[in-house]
PDB file of C-alpha atoms and ligand atoms in Angstrom:
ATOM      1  CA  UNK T 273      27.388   2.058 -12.434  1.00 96.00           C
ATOM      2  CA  UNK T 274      25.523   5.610 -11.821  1.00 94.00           C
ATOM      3  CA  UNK T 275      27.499   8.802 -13.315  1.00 95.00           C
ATOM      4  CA  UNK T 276      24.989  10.770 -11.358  1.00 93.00           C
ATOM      5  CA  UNK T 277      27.108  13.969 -10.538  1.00 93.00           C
ATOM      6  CA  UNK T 278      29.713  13.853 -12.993  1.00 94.00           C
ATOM      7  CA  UNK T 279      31.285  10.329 -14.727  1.00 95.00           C
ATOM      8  CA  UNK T 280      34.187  10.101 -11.978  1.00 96.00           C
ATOM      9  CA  UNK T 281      31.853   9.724  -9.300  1.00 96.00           C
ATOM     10  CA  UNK T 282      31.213   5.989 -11.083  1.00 97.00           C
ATOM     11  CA  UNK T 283      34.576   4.995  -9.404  1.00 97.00           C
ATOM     12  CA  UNK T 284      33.814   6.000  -5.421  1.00 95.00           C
ATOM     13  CA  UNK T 285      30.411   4.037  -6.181  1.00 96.00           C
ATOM     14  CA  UNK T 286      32.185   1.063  -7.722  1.00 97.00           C
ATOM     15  CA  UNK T 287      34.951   1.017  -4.999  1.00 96.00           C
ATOM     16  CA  UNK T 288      32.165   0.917  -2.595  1.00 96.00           C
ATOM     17  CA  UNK T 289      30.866  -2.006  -3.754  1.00 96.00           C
ATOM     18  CA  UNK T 290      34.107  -3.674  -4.447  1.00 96.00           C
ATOM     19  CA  UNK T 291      33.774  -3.924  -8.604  1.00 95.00           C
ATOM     20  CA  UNK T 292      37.513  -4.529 -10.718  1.00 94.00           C
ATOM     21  CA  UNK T 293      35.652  -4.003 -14.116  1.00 97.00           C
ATOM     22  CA  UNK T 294      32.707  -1.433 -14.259  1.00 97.00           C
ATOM     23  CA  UNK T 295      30.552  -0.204 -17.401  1.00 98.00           C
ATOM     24  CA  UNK T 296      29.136   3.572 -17.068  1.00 97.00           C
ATOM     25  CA  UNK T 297      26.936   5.472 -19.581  1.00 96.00           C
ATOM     26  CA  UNK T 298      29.079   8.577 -20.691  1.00 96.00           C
ATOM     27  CA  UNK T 299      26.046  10.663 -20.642  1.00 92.00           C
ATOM     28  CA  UNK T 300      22.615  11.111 -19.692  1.00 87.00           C
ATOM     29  CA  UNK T 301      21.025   7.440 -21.517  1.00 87.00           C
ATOM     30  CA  UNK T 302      17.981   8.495 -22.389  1.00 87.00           C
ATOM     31  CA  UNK T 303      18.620  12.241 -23.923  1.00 89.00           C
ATOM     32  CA  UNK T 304      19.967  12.622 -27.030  1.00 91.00           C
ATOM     33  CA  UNK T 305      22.365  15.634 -26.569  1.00 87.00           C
ATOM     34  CA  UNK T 306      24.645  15.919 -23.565  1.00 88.00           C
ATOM     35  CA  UNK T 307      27.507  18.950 -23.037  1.00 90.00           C
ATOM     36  CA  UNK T 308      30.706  18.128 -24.068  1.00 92.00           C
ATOM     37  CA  UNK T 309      32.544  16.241 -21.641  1.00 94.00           C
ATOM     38  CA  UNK T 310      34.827  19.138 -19.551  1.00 95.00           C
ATOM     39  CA  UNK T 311      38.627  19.556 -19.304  1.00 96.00           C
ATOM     40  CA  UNK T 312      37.891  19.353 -15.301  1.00 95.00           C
ATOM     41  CA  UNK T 313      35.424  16.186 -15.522  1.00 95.00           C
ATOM     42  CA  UNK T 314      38.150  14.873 -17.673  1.00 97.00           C
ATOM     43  CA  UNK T 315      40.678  15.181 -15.169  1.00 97.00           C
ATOM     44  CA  UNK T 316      38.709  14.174 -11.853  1.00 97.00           C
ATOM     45  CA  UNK T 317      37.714  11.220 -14.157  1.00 97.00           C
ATOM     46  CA  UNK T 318      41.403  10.015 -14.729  1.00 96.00           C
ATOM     47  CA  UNK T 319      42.826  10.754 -11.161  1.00 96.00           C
ATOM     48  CA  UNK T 320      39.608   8.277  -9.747  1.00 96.00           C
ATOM     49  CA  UNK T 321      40.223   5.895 -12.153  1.00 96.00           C
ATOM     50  CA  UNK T 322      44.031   5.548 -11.497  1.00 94.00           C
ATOM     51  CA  UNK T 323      43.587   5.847  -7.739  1.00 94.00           C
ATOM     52  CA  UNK T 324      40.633   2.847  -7.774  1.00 95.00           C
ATOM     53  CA  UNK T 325      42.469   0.305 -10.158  1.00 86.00           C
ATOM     54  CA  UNK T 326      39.243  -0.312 -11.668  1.00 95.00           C
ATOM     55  CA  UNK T 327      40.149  -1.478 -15.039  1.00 95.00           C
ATOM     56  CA  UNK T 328      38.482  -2.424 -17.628  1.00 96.00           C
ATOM     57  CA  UNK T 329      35.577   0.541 -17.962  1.00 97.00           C
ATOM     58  CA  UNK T 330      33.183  -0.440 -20.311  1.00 98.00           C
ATOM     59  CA  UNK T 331      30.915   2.401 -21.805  1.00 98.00           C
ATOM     60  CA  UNK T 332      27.145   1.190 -22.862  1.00 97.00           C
ATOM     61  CA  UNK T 333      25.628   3.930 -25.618  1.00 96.00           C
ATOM     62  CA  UNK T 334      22.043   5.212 -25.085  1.00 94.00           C
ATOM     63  CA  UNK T 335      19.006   3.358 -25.793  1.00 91.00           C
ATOM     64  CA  UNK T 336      17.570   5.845 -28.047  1.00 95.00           C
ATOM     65  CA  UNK T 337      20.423   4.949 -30.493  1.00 97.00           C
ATOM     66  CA  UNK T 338      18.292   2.986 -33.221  1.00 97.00           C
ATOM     67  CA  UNK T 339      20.916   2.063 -35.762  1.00 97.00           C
ATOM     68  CA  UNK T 340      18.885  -0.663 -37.959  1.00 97.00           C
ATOM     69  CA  UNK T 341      15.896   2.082 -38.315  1.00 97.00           C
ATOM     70  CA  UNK T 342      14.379   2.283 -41.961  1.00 96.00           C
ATOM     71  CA  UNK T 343      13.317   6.011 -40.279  1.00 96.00           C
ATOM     72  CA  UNK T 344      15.738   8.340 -42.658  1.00 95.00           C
ATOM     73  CA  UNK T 345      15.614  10.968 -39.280  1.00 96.00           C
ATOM     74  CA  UNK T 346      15.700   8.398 -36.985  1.00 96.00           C
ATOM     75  CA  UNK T 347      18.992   6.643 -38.050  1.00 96.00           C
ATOM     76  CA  UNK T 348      20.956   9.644 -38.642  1.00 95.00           C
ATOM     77  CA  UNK T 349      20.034  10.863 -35.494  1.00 96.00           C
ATOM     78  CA  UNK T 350      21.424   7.491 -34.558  1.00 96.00           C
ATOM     79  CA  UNK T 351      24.346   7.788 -36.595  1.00 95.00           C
ATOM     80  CA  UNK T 352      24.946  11.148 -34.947  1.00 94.00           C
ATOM     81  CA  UNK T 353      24.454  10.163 -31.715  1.00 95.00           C
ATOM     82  CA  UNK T 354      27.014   7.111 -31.881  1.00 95.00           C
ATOM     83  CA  UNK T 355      29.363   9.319 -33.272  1.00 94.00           C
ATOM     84  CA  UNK T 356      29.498  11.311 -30.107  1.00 93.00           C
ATOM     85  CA  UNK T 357      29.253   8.527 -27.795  1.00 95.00           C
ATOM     86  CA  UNK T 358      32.435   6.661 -29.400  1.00 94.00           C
ATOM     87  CA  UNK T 359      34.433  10.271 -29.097  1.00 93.00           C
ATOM     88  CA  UNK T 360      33.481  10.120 -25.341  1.00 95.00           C
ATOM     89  CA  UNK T 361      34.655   6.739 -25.087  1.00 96.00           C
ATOM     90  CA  UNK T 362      37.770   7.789 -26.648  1.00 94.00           C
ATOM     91  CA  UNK T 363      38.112  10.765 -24.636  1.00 94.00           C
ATOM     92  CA  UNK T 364      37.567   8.951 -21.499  1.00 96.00           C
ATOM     93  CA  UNK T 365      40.104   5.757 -22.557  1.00 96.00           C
ATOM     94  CA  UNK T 366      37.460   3.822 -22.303  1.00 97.00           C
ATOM     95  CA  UNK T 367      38.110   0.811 -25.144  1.00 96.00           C
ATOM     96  CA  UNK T 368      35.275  -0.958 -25.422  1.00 97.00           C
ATOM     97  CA  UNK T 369      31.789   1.060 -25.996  1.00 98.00           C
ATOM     98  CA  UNK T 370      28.359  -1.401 -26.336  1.00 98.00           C
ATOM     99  CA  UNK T 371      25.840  -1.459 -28.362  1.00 98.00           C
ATOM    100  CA  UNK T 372      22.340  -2.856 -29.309  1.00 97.00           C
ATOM    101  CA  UNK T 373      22.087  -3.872 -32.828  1.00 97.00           C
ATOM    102  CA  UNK T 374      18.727  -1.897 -33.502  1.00 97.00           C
ATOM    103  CA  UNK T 375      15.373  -3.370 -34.237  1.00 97.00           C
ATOM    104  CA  UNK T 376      14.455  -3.146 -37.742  1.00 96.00           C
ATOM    105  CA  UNK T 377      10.972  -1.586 -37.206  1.00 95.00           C
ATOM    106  CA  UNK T 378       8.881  -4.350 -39.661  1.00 88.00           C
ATOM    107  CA  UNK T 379      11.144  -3.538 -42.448  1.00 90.00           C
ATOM    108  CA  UNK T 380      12.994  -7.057 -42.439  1.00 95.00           C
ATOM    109  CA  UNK T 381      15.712  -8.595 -40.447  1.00 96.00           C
ATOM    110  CA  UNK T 382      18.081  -8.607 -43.458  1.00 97.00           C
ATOM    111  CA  UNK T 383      17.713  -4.755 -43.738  1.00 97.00           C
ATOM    112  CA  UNK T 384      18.025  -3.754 -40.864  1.00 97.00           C
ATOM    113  CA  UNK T 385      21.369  -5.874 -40.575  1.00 98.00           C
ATOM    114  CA  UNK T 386      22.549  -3.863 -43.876  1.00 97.00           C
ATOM    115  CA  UNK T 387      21.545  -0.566 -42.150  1.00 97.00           C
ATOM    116  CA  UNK T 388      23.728  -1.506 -39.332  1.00 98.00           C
ATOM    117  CA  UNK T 389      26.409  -2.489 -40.581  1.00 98.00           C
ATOM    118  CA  UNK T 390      26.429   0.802 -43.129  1.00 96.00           C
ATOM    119  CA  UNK T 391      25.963   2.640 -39.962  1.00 96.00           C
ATOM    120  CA  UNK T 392      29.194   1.045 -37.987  1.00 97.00           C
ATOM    121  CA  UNK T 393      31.148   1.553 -41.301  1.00 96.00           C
ATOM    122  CA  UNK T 394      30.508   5.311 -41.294  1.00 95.00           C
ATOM    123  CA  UNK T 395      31.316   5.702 -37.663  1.00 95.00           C
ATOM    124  CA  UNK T 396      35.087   3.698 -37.772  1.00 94.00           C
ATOM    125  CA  UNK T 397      36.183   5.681 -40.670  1.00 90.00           C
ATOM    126  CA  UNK T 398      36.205   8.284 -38.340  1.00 81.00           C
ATOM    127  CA  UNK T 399      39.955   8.569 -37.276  1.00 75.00           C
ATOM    128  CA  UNK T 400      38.177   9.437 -33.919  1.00 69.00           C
ATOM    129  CA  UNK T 401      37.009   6.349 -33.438  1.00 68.00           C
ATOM    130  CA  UNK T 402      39.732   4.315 -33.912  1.00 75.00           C
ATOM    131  CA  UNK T 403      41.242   3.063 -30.278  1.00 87.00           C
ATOM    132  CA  UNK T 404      37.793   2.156 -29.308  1.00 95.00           C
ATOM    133  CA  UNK T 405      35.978  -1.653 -30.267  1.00 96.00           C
ATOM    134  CA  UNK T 406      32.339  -0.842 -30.850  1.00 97.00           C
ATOM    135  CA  UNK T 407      30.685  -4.281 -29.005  1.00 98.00           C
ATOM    136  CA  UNK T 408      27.584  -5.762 -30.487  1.00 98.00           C
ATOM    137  CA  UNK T 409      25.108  -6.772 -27.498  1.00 98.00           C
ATOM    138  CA  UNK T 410      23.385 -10.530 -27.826  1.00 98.00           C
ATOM    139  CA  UNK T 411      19.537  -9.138 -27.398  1.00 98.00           C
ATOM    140  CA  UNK T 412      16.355 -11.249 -26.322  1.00 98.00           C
ATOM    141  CA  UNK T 413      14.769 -10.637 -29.173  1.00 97.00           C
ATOM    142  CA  UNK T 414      11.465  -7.983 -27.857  1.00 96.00           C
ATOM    143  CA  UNK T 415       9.564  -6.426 -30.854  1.00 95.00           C
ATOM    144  CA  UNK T 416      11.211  -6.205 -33.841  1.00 96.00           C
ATOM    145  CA  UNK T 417      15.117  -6.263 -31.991  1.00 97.00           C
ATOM    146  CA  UNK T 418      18.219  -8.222 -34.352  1.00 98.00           C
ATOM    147  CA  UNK T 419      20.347  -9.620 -32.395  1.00 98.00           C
ATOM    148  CA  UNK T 420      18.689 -12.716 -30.574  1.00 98.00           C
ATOM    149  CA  UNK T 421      20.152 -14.901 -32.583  1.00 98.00           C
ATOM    150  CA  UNK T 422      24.268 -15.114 -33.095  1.00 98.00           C
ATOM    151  CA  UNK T 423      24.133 -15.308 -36.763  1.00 98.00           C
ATOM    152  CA  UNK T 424      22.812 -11.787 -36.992  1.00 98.00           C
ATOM    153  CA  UNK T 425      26.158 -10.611 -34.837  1.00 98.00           C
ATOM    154  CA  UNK T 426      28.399 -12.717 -36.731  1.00 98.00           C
ATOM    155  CA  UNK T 427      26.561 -11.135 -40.322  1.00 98.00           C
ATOM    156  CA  UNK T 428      26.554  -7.606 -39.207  1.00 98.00           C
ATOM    157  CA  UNK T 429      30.479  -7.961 -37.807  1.00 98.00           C
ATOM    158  CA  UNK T 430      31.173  -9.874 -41.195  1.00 98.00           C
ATOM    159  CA  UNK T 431      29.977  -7.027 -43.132  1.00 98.00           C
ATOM    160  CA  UNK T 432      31.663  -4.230 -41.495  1.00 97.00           C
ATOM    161  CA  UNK T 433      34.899  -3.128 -42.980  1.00 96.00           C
ATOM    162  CA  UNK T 434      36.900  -2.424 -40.141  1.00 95.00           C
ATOM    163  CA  UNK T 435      36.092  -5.611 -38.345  1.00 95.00           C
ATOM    164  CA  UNK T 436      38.649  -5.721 -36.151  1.00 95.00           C
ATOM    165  CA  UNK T 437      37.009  -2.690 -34.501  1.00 96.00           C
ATOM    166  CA  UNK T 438      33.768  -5.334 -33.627  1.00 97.00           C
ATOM    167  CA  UNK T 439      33.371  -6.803 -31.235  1.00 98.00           C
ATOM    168  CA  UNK T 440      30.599  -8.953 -29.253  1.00 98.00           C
ATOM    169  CA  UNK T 441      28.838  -8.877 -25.932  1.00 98.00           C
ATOM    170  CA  UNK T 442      26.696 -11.743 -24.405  1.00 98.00           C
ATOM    171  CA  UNK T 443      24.137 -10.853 -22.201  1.00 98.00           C
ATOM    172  CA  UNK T 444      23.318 -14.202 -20.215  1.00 98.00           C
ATOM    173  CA  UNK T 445      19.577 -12.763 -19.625  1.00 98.00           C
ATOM    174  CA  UNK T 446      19.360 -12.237 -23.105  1.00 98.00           C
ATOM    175  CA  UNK T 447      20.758 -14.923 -24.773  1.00 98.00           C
ATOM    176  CA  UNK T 448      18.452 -17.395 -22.749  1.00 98.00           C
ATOM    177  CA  UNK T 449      15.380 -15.149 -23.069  1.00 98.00           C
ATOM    178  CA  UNK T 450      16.181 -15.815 -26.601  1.00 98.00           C
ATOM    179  CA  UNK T 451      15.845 -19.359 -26.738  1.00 98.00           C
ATOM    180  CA  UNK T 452      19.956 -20.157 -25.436  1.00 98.00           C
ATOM    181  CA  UNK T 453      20.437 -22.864 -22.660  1.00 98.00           C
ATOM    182  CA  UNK T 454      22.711 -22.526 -20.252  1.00 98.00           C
ATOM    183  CA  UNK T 455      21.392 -24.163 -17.381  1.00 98.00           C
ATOM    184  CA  UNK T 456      23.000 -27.992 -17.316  1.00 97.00           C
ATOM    185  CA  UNK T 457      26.505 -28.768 -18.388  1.00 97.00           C
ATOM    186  CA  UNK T 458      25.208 -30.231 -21.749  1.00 98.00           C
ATOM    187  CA  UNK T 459      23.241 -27.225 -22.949  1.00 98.00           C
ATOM    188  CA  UNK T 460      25.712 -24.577 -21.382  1.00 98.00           C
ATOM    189  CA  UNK T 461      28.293 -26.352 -24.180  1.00 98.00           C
ATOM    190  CA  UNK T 462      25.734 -26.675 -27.033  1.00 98.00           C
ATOM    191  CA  UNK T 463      25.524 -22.952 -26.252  1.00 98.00           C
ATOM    192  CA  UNK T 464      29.060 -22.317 -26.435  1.00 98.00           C
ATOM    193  CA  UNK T 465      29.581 -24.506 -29.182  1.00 98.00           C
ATOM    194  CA  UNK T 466      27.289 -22.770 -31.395  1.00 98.00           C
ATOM    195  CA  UNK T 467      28.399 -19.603 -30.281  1.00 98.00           C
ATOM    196  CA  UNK T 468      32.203 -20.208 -31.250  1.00 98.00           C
ATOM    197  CA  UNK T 469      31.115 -21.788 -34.257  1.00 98.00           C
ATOM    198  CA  UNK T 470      28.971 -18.510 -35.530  1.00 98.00           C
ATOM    199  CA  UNK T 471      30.643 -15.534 -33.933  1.00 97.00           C
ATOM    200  CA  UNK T 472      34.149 -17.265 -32.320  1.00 98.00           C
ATOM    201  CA  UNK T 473      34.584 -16.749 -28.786  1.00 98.00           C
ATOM    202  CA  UNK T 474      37.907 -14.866 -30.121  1.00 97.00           C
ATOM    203  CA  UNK T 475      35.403 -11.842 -30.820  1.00 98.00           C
ATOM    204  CA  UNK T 476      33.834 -12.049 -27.493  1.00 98.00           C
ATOM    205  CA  UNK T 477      34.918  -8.754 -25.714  1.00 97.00           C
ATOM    206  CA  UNK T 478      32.771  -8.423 -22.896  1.00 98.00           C
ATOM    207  CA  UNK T 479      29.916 -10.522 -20.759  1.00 98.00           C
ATOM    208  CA  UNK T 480      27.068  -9.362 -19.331  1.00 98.00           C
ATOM    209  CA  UNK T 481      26.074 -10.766 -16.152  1.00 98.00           C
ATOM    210  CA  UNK T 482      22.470 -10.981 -15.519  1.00 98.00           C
ATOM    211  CA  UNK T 483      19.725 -13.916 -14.684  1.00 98.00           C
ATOM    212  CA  UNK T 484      16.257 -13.421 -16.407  1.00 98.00           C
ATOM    213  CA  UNK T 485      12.962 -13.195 -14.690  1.00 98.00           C
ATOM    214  CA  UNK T 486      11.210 -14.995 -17.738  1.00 98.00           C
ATOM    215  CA  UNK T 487      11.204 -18.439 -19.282  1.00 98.00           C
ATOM    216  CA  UNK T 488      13.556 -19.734 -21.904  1.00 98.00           C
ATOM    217  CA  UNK T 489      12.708 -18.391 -25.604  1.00 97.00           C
ATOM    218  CA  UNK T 490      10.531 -16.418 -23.701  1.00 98.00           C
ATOM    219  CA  UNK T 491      11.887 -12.871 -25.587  1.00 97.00           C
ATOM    220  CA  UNK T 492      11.678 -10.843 -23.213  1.00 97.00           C
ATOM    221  CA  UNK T 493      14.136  -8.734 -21.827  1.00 97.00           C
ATOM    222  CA  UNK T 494      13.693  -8.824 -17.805  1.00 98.00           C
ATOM    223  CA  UNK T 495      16.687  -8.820 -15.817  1.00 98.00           C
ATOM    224  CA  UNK T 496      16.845 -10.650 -12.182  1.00 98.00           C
ATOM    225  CA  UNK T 497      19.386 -10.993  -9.376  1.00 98.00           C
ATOM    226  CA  UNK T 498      21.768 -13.918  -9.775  1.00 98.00           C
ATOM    227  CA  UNK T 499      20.292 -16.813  -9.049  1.00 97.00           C
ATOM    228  CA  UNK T 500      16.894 -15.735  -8.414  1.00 97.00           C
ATOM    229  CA  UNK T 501      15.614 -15.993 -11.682  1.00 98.00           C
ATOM    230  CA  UNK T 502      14.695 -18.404 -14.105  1.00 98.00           C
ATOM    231  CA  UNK T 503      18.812 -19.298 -14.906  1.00 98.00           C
ATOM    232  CA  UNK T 504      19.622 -19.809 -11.728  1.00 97.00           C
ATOM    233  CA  UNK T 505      22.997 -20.470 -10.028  1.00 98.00           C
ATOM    234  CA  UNK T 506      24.180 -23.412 -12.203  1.00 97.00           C
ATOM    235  CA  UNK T 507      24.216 -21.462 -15.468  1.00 98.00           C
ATOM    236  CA  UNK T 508      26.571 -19.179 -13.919  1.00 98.00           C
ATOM    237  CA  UNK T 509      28.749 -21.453 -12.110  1.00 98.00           C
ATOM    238  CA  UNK T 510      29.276 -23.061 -15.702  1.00 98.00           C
ATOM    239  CA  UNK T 511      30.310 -19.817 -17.409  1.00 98.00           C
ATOM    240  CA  UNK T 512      31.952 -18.443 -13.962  1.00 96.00           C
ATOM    241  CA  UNK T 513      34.453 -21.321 -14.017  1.00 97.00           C
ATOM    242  CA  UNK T 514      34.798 -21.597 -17.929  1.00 97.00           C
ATOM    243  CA  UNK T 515      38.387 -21.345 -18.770  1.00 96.00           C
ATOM    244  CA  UNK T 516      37.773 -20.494 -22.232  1.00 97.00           C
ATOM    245  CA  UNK T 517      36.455 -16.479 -20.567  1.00 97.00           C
ATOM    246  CA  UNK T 518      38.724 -16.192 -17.815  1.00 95.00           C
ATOM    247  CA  UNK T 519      39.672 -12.857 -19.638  1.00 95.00           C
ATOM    248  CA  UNK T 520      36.879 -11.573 -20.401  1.00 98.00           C
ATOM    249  CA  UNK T 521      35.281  -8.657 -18.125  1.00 98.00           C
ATOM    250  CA  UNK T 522      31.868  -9.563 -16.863  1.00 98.00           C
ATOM    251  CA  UNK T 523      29.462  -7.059 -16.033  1.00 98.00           C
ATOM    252  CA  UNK T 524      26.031  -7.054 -13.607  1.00 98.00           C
ATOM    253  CA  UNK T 525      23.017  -4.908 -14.606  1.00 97.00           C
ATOM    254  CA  UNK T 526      20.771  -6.762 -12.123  1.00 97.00           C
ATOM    255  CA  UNK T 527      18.216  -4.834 -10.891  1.00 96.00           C
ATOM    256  CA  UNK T 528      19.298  -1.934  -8.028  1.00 95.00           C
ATOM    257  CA  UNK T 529      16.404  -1.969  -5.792  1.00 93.00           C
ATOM    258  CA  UNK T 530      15.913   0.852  -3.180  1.00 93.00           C
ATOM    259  CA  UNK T 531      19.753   0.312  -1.539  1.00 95.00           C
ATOM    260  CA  UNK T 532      21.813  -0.224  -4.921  1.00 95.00           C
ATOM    261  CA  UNK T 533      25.070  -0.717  -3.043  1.00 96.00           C
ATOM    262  CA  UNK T 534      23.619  -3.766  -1.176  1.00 97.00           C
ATOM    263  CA  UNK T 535      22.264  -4.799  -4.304  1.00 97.00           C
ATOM    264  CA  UNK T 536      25.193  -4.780  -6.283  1.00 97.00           C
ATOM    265  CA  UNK T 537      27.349  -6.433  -2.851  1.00 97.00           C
ATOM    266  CA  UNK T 538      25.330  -9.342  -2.768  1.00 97.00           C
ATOM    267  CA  UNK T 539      25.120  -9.986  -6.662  1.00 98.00           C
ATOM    268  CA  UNK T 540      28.681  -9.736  -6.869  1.00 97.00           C
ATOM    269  CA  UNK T 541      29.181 -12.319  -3.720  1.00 97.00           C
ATOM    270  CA  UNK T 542      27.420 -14.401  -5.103  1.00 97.00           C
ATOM    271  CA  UNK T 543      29.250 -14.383  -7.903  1.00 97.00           C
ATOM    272  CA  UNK T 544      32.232 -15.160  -6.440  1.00 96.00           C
ATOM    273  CA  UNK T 545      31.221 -17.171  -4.358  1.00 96.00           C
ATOM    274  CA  UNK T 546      30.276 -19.823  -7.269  1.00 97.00           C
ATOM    275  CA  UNK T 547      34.619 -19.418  -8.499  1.00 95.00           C
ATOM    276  CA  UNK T 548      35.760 -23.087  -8.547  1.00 92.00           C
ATOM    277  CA  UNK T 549      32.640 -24.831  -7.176  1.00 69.00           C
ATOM    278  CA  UNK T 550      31.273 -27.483  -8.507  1.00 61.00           C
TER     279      UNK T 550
HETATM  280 ZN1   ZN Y 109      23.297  -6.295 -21.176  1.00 93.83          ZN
END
């Protein structure tokens, strides 16, 4: 949901459209610096928040943020930026801040792991850090991205210290651009099967919402409105009605279009409208 004009603003926007969960960006998402969050944003934040019941607010960090970059600059500019972005979740009481992996830039997929997970093990020392989960996003895999498959969440979470700060998010869109099937009964529980059996759905902290407007193992990151792209309704009704994520927030970052509350009405109907169907 848009911060544009301040972060509480996110809640009139997402009360508008009718959202219980929400995910913001604490800050501008493609800038590197941002002013410190204010005592008065703080505080118009909080009294929206309490007055909209929203709850949970996810935070999503910046896509500049290149974490598995052999680039010296690069990653501790990425390091520096993560830092910040995990104090604003803190500040905010947001607990659960997400995160792409990083793409390794050509220098190998088992580097790039090792520079994440270095990375996430300098950040939760920091006693700052330490009531929010940083959530490692499922990717489709574009360029040189970790991520697409689960085994590179489960070694990057497996190799952090403070592990029980990890957590995961799946990105439907992604995980099927990457190859995933969710689209019959059958492959939705291969799916789920292998991703208990690498990551655990225990570790699964959030869901992203979001159908794909390219093929399966396509890798390529396009999202579509629910059930107008290549997943299609099915998919959704499967992990909609799963019992197993019942508690889990899901999230939509389907495409906004010219009238975004509209856009975000409809997605979110249809949605609901797939709860105990069959
Ligand atoms: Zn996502």
């Amino acid at each position: 949901m848009s911060i544009a004009g301040g972060v509480d603003k996110a809640f009139l926007r997402g009360e508008e459209v009718g959202c219980d969960a929400m995910q913001i960006f604490t800050k501008n998402n493609n800038q590197w610096r941002a002013a410190p969050l204010t005592e008065r944003e703080i505080r118009a934040y909080k009294t929206n928040r309490q007055r909209t019941s929203i709850d949970p607010i996810l935070a999503h960090d910046s896509y500049l943020i290149n974490l598995a970059s052999p680039d010296k600059d690069l990653h501790r500019k990425s390091l520096e930026a993560l830092r910040i972005e995990v104090a604003r979740a803190a500040v905010l009481e947001i607990p659960y801040l997400i995160i792409h992996p990083g793409a390794h830039l050509e220098s190998g997929e088992a580097e790039g792991i090792t520079r994440v997970v270095e990375a996430l093990d300098t950040v939760l020392e920091d006693p700052q850090a330490s009531p929010v989960m940083i959530c490692l996003e499922t990717t489709a895999g574009q360029g040189s991205s970790l991520g697409y498959r689960f085994e590179h969440l489960a070694a990057i979470r497996g190799g952090v210290t403070r592990r029980e700060r990890v957590g995961i998010c799946v990105d439907t869109c992604h995980i099927f651009a990457a190859g995933y099937e969710i689209r019959d009964q059958r492959a939705y529980e291969d799916t789920m099967r292998q991703l208990n059996g690498v990551v655990g759905l225990d570790h699964v902290t959030c869901i992203h919402l979001n159908d794909s407007q390219r093929d399966l193992g396509s890798r390529v990151d396009r999202h579509a409105h629910i059930g107008r792209g290549q997943i299609g309704l099915e998919g959704f009704r499967l992990l909609i009605n799963d019992p197993r994520l019942q508690h889990i927030p899901m999230i939509l970052e389907t495409p906004k279009g010219e009238d975004p509350v509209a856009a975000d009405r409809r997605n979110l109907a249809v949605l609901r409208s797939l709860v105990g169907g069959s």
